[in-house]
PDB file of C-alpha atoms and ligand atoms in Angstrom:
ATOM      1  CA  UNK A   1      15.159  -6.695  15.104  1.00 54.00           C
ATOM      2  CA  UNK A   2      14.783  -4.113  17.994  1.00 54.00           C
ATOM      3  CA  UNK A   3      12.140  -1.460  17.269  1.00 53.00           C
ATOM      4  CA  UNK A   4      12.881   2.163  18.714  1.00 55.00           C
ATOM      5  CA  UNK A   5      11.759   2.851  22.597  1.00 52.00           C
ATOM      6  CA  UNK A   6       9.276   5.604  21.418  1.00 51.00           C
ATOM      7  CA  UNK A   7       7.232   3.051  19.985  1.00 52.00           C
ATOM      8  CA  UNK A   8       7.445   0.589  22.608  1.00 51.00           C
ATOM      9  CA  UNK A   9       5.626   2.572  25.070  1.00 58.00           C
ATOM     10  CA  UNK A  10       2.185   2.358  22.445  1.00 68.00           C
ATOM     11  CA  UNK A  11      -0.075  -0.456  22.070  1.00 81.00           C
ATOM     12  CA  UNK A  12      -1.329  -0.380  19.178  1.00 90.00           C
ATOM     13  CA  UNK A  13      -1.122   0.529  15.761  1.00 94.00           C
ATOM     14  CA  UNK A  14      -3.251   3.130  13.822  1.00 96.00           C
ATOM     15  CA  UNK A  15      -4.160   2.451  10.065  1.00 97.00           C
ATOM     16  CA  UNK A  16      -5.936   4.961   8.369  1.00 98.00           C
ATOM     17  CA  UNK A  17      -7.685   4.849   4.872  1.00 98.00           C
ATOM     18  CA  UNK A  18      -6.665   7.789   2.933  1.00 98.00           C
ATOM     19  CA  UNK A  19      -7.663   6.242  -0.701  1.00 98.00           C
ATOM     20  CA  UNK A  20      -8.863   2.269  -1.239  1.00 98.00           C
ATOM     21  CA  UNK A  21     -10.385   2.623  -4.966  1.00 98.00           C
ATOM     22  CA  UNK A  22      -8.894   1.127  -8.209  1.00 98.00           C
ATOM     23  CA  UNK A  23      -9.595   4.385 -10.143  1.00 98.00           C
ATOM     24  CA  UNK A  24     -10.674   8.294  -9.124  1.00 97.00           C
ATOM     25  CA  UNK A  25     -14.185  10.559  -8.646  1.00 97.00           C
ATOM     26  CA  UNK A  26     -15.047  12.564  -6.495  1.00 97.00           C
ATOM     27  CA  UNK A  27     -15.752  10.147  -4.233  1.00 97.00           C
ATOM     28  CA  UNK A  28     -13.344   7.778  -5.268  1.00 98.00           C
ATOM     29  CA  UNK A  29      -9.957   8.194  -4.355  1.00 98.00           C
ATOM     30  CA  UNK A  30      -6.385   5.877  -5.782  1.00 98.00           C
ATOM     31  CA  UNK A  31      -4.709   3.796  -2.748  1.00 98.00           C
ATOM     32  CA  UNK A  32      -2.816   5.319  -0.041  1.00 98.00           C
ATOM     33  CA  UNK A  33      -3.201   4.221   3.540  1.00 98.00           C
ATOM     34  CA  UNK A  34      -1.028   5.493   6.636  1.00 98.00           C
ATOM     35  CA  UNK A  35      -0.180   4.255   9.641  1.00 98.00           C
ATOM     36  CA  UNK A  36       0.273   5.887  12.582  1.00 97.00           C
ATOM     37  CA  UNK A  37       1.226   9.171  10.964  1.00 97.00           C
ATOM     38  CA  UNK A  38       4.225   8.268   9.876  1.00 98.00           C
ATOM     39  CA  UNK A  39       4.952   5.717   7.453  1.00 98.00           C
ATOM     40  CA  UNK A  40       2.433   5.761   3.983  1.00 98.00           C
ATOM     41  CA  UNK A  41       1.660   2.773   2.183  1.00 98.00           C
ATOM     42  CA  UNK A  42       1.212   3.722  -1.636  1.00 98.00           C
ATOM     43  CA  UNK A  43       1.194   7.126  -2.867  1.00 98.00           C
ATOM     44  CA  UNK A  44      -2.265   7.428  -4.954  1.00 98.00           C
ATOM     45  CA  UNK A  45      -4.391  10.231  -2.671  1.00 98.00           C
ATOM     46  CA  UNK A  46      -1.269  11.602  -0.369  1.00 98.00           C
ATOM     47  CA  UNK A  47      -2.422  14.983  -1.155  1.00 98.00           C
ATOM     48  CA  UNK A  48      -5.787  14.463  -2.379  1.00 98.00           C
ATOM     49  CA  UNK A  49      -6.779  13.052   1.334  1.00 98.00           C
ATOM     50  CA  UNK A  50      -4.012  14.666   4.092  1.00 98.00           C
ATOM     51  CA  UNK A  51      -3.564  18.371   4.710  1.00 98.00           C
ATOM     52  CA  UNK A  52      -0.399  19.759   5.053  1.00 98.00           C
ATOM     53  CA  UNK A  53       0.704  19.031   8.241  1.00 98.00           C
ATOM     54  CA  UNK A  54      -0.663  15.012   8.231  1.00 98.00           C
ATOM     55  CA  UNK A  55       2.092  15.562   4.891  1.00 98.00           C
ATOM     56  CA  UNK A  56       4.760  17.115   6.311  1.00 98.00           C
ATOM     57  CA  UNK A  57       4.413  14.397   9.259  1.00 98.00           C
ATOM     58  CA  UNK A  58       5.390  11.451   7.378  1.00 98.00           C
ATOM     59  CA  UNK A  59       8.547  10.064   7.661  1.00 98.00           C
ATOM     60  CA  UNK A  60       8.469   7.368   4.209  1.00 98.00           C
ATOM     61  CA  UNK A  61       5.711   5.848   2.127  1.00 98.00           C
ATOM     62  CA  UNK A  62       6.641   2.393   1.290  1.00 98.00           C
ATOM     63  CA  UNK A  63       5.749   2.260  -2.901  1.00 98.00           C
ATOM     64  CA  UNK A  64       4.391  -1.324  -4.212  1.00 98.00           C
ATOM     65  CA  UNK A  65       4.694  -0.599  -8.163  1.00 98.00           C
ATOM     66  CA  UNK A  66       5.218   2.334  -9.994  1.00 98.00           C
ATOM     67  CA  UNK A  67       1.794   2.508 -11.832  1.00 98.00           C
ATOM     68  CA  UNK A  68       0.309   5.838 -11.649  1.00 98.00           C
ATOM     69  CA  UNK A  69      -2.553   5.417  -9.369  1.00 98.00           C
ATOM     70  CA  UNK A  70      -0.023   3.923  -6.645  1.00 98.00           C
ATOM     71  CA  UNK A  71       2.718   7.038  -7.319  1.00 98.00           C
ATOM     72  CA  UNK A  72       1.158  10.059  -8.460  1.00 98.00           C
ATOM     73  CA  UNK A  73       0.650  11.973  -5.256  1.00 98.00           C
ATOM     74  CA  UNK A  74       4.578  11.432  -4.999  1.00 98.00           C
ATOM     75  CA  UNK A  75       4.789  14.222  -7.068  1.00 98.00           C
ATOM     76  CA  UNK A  76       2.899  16.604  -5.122  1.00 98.00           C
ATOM     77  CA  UNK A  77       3.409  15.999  -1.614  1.00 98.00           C
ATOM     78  CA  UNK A  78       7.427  16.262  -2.733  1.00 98.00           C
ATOM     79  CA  UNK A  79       6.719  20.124  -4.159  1.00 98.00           C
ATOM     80  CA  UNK A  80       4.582  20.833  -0.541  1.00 98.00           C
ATOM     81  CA  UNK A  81       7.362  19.639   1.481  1.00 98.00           C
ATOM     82  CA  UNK A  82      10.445  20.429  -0.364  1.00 98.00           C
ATOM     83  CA  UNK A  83       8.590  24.998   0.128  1.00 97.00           C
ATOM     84  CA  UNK A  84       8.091  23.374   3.856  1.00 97.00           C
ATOM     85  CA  UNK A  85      11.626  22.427   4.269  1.00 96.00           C
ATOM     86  CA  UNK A  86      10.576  19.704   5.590  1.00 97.00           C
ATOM     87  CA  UNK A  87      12.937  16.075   6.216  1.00 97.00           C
ATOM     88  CA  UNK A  88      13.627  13.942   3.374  1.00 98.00           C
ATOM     89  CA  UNK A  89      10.534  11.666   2.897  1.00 98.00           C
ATOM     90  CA  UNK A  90      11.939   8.202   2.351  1.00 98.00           C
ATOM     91  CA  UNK A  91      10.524   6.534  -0.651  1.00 98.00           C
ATOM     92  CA  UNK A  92      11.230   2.298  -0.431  1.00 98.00           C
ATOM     93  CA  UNK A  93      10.256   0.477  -3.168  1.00 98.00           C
ATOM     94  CA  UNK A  94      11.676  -2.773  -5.128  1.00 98.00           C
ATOM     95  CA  UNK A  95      14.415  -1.904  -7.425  1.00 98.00           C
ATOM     96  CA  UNK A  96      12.376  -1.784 -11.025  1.00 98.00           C
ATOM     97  CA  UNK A  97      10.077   0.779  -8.858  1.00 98.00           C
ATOM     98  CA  UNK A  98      12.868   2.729  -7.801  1.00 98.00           C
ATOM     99  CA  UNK A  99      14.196   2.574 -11.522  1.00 98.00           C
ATOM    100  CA  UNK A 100      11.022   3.380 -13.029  1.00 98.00           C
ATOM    101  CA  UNK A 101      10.267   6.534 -10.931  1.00 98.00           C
ATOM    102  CA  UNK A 102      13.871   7.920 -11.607  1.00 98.00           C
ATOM    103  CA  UNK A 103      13.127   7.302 -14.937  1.00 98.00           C
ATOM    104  CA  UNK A 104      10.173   8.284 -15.984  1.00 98.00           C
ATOM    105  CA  UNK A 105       8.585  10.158 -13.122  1.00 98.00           C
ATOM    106  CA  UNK A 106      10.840  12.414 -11.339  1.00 98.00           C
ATOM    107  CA  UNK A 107      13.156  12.528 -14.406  1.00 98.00           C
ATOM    108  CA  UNK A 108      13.120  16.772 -15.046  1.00 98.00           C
ATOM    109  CA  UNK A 109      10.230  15.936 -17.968  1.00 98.00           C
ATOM    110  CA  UNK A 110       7.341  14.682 -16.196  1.00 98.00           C
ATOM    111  CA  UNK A 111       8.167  16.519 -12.667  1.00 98.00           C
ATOM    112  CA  UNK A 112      11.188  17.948 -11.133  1.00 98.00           C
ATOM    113  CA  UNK A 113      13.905  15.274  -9.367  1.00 98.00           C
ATOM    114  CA  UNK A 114      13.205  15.920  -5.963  1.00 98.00           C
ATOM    115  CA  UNK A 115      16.053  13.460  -5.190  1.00 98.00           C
ATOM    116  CA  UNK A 116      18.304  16.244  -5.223  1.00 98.00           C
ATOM    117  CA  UNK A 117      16.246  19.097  -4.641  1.00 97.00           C
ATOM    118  CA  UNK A 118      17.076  21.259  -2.805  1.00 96.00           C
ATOM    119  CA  UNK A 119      20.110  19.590  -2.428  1.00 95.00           C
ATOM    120  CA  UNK A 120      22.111  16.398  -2.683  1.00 94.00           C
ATOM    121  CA  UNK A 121      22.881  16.575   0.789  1.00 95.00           C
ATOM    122  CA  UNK A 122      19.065  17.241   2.088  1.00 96.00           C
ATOM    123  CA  UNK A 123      16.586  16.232  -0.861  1.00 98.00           C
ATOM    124  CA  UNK A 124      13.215  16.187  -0.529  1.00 98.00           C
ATOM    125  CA  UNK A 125      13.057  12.670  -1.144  1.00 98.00           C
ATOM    126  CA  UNK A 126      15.313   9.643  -0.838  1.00 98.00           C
ATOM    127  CA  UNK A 127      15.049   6.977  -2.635  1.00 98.00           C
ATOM    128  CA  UNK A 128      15.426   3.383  -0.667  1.00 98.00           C
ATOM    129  CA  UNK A 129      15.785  -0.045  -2.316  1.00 98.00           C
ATOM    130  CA  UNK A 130      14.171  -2.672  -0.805  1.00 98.00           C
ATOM    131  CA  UNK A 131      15.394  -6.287  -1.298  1.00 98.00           C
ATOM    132  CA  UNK A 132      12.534  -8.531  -2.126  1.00 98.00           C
ATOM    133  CA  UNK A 133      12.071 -10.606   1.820  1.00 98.00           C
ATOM    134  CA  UNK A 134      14.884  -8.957   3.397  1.00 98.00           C
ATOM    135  CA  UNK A 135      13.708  -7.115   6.615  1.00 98.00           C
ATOM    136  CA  UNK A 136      14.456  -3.708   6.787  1.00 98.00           C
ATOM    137  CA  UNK A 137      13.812  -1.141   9.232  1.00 98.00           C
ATOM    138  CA  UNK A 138      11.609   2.329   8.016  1.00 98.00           C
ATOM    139  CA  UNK A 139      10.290   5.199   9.986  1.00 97.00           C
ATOM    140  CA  UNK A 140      10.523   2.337  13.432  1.00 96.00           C
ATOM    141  CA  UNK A 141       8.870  -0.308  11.589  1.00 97.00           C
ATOM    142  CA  UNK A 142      10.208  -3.738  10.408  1.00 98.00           C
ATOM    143  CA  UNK A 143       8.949  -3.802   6.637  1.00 98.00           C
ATOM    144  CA  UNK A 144       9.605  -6.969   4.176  1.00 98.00           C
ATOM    145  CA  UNK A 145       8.294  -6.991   0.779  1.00 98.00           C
ATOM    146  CA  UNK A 146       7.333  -9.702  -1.019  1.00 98.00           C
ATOM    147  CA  UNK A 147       6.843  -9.680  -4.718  1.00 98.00           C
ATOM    148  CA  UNK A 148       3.436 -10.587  -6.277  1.00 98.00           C
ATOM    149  CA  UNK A 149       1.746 -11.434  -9.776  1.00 98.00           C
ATOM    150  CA  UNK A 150       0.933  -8.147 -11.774  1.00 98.00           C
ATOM    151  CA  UNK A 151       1.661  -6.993 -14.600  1.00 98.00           C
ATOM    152  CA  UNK A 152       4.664  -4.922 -14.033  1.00 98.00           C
ATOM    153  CA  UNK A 153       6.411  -5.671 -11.220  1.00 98.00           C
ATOM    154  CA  UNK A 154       4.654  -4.993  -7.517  1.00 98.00           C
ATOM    155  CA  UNK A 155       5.511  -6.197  -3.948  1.00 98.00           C
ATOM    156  CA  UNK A 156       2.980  -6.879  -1.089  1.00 98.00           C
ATOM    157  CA  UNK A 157       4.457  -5.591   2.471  1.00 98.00           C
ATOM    158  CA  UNK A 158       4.172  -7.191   5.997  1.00 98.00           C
ATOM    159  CA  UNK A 159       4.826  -4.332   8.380  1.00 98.00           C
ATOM    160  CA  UNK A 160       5.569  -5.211  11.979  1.00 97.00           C
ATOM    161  CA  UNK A 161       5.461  -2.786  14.530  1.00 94.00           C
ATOM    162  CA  UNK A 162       5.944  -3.370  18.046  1.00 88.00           C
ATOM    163  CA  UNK A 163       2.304  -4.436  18.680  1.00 83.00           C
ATOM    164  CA  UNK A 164       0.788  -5.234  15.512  1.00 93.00           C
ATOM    165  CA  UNK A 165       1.811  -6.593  12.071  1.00 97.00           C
ATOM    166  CA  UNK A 166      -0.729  -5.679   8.956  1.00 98.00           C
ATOM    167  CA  UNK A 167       0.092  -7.247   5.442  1.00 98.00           C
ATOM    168  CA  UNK A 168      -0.620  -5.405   1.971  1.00 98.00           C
ATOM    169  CA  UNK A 169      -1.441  -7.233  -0.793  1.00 98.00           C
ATOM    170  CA  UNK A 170      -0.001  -4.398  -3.592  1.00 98.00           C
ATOM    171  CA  UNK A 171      -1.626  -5.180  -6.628  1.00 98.00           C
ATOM    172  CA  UNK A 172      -1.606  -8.407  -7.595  1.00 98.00           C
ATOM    173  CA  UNK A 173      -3.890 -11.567  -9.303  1.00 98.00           C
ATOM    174  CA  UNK A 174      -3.154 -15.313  -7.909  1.00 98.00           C
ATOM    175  CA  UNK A 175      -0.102 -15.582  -6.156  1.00 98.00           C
ATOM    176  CA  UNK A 176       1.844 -18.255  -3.606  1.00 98.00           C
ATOM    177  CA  UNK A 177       4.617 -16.597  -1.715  1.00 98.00           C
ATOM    178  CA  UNK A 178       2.828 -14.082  -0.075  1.00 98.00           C
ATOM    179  CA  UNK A 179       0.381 -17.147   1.410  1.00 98.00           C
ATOM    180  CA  UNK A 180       3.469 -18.340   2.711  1.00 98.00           C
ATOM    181  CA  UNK A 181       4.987 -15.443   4.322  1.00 98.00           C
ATOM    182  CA  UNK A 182       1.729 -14.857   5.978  1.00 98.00           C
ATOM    183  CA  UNK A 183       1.277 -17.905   7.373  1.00 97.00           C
ATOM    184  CA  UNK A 184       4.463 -18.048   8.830  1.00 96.00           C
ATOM    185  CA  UNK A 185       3.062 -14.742  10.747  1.00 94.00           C
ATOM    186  CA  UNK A 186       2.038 -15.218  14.424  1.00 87.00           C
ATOM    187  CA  UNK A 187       0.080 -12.370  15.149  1.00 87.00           C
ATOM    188  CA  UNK A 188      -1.346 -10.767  11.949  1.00 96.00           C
ATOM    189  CA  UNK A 189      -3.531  -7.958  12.712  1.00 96.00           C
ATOM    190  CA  UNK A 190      -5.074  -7.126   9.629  1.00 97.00           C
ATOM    191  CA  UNK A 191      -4.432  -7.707   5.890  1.00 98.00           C
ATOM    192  CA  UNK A 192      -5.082  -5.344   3.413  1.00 98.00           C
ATOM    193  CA  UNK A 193      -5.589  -7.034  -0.430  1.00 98.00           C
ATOM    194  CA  UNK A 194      -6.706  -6.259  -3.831  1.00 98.00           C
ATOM    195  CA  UNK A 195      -9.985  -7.035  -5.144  1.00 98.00           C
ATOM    196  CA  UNK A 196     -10.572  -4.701  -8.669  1.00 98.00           C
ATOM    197  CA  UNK A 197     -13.095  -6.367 -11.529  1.00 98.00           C
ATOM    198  CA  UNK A 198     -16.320  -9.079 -10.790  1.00 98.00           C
ATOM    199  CA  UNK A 199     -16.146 -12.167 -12.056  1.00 98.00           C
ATOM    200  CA  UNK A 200     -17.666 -11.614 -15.400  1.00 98.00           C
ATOM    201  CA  UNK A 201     -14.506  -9.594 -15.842  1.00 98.00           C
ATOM    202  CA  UNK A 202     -12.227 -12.503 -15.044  1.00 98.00           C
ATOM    203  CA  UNK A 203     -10.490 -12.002 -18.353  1.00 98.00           C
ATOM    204  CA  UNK A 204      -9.678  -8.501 -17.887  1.00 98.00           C
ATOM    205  CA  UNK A 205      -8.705  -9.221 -14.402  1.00 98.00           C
ATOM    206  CA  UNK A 206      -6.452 -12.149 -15.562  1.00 98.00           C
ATOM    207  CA  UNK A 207      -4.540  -9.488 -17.980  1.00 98.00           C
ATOM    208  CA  UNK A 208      -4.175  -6.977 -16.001  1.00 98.00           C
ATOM    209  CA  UNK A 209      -2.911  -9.118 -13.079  1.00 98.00           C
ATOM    210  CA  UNK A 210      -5.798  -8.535 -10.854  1.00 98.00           C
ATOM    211  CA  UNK A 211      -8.314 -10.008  -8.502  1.00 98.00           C
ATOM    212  CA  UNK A 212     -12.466 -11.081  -8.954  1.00 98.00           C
ATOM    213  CA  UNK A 213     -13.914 -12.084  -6.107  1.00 98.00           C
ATOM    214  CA  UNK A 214     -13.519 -15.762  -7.213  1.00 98.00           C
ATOM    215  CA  UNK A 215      -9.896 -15.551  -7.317  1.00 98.00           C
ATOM    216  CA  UNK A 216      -9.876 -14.249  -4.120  1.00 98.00           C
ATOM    217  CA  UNK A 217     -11.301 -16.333  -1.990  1.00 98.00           C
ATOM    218  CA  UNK A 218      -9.115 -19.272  -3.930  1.00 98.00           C
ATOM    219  CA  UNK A 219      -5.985 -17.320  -3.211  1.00 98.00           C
ATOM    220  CA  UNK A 220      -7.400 -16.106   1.249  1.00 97.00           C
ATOM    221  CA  UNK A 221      -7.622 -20.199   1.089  1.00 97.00           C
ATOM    222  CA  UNK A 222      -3.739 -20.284   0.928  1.00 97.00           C
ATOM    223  CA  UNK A 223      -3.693 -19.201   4.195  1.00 97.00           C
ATOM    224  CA  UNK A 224      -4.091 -21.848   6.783  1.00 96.00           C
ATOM    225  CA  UNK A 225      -7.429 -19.945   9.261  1.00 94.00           C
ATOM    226  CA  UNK A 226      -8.413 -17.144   6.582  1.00 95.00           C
ATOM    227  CA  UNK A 227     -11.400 -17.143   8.929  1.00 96.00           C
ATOM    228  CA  UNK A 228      -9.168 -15.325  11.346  1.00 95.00           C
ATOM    229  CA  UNK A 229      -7.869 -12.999   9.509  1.00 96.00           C
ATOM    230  CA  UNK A 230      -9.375  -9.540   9.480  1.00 97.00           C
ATOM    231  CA  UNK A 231      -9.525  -9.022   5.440  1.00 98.00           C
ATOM    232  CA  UNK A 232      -9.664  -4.778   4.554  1.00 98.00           C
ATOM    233  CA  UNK A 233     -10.358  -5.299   0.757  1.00 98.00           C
ATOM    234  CA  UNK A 234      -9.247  -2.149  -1.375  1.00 98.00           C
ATOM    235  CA  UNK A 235      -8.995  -1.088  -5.164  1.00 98.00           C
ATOM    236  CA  UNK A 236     -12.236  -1.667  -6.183  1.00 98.00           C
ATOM    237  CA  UNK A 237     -12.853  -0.242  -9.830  1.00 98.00           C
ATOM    238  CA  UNK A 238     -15.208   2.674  -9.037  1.00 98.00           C
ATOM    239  CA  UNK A 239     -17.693   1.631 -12.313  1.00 98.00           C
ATOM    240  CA  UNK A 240     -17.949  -2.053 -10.909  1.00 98.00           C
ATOM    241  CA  UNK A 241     -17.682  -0.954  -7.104  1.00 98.00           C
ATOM    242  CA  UNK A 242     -21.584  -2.482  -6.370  1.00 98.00           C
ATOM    243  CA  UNK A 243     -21.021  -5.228  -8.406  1.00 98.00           C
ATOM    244  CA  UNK A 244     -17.634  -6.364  -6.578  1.00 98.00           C
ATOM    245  CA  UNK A 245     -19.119  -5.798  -2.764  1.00 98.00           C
ATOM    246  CA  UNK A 246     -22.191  -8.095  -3.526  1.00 98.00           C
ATOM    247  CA  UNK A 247     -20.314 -10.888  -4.906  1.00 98.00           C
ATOM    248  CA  UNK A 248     -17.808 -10.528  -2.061  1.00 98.00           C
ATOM    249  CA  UNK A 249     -20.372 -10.545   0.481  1.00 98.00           C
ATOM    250  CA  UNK A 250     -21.493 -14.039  -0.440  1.00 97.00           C
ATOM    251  CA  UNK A 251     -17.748 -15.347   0.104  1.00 97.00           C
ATOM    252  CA  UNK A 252     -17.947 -17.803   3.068  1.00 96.00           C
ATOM    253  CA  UNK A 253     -15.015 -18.645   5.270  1.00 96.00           C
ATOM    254  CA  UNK A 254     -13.568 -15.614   5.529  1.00 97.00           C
ATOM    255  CA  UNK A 255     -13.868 -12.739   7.239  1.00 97.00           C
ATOM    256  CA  UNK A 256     -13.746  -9.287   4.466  1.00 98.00           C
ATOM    257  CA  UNK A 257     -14.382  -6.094   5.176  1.00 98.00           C
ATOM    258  CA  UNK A 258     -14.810  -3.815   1.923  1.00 98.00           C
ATOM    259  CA  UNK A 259     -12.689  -0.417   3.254  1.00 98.00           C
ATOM    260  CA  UNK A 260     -13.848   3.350   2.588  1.00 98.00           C
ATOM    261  CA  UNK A 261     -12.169   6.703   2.582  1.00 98.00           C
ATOM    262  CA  UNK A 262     -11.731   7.935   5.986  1.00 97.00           C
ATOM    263  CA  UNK A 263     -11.631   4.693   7.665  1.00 97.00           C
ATOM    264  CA  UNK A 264      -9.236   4.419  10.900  1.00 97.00           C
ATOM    265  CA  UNK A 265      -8.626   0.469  12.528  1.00 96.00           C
ATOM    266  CA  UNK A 266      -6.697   0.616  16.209  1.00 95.00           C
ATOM    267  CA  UNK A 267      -5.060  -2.575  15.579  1.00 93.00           C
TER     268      UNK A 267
HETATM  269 ZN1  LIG B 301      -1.067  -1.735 -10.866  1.00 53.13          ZN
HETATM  270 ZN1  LIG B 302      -3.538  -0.071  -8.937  1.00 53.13          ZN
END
């Protein structure tokens, strides 16, 4: 697939952390991460971490699931940039995401449908269905998705830009196909995954479709040099947030980084 020539001339890719945390304080913020200005991954601190104009400069976020702490900043960086007139903002997700923010989200109850506000012809958002593998093109950037374990349904991303591909877990327990994609992936820059309860929550984790660190190093193992990959671990519950970085700092083999708000990799 042949990126655009603006990006070509750049050689490297920004990622920055807007919001890495399984739940919300003040110092805590849901996950949303952006890369090079333009193109959001997850929705959960969109306006809680990015004044207006690092808003009104994204092109699309790129939505894994459509549970609240992944969407909800969908609703209010639509009202800032529908009064900013600003382009649609694309919003790709798998086709039960799509269905379930139309539905219950931007549905004229919860929040206005900014799918066809102003207008049909120039909304404020547009809504893009991505086919689970199949490579599509958004905001100059080859994205495929890749559906993972959860409870509802949620899709990890590998995002290839001209000089870097990243992977994104979405949220998501054990899994297989995403170990597959990935190793299939020459050059993988940087994977962001899940980590959310410790061990002694492994029931709750199992439930809920999450990671403990002892899943997690089973599942990095997939991958055929884990050691080489640089691992940004995100959604930590906030209450177990201690807990979660000590028992992922004994993990061997690997090579984790736990991320924080603020963070920015040149990748
Ligand atoms: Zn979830
Ligand atoms: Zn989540």
């Amino acid at each position: 697939m042949r990126l655009p020539a603006r990006l070509l001339a750049k050689e490297w890719m920004e990622l920055r952390v807007v919001g890495c945390h399984g739940g919300e304080t003040p110092k805590h913020r849901t996950s949303a991460f952006v890369i090079d200005e333009r193109l959001a991954i997850d929705a959960g601190s969109l306006t809680s971490g990015l004044d207006l104009e690092q808003q009104f400069r994204l092109q699309a976020c790129i939505v894994s699931h459509a549970h609240l702490d992944h969407i909800r900043d969908l609703a209010t960086i639509a009202d800032n940039r529908c009064q900013a007139d600003c382009e649609p903002l694309i919003v790709a997700a798998t086709k039960q995401t799509i269905s379930a923010l139309k539905k219950h989200f931007f549905n004229n109850v919860l929040w206005p449908d900014f799918s066809v506000i102003p207008n049909k012809a120039r909304p404020t958002i547009q809504f893009l269905e991505l086919k689970p593998e199949k490579k599509v093109l958004i905001a100059g950037y080859q994205v495929q998705s890749v559906l993972v374990s959860h409870s509802i349904e949620s899709a990890g991303f590998i995002v290839k830009g001209p000089d870097a591909t990243i992977a994104y877990s979405g949220d998501t327990g054990p899994t297989d196909r995403l170990w597959e994609l990935l190793n299939a992936e020459q050059d993988l820059k940087a994977l962001l995954l899940e980590v959310s309860f410790p061990d002694r929550e492994q029931k709750l984790a199992t439930v809920s479709g999450h990671h403990t660190p002892r899943t997690l190093i089973k599942d990095l193992k997939k991958l055929l040099k884990p050691q080489d990959v640089p691992t940004l671990l995100y959604h930590i519950k906030p209450v177990f947030q201690r807990e979660v970085e000590q028992e992922c700092a004994r993990l061997k083999g690997v090579n984790l980084t736990v991320t924080a708000i603020g963070d920015q990799y040149v990748l």
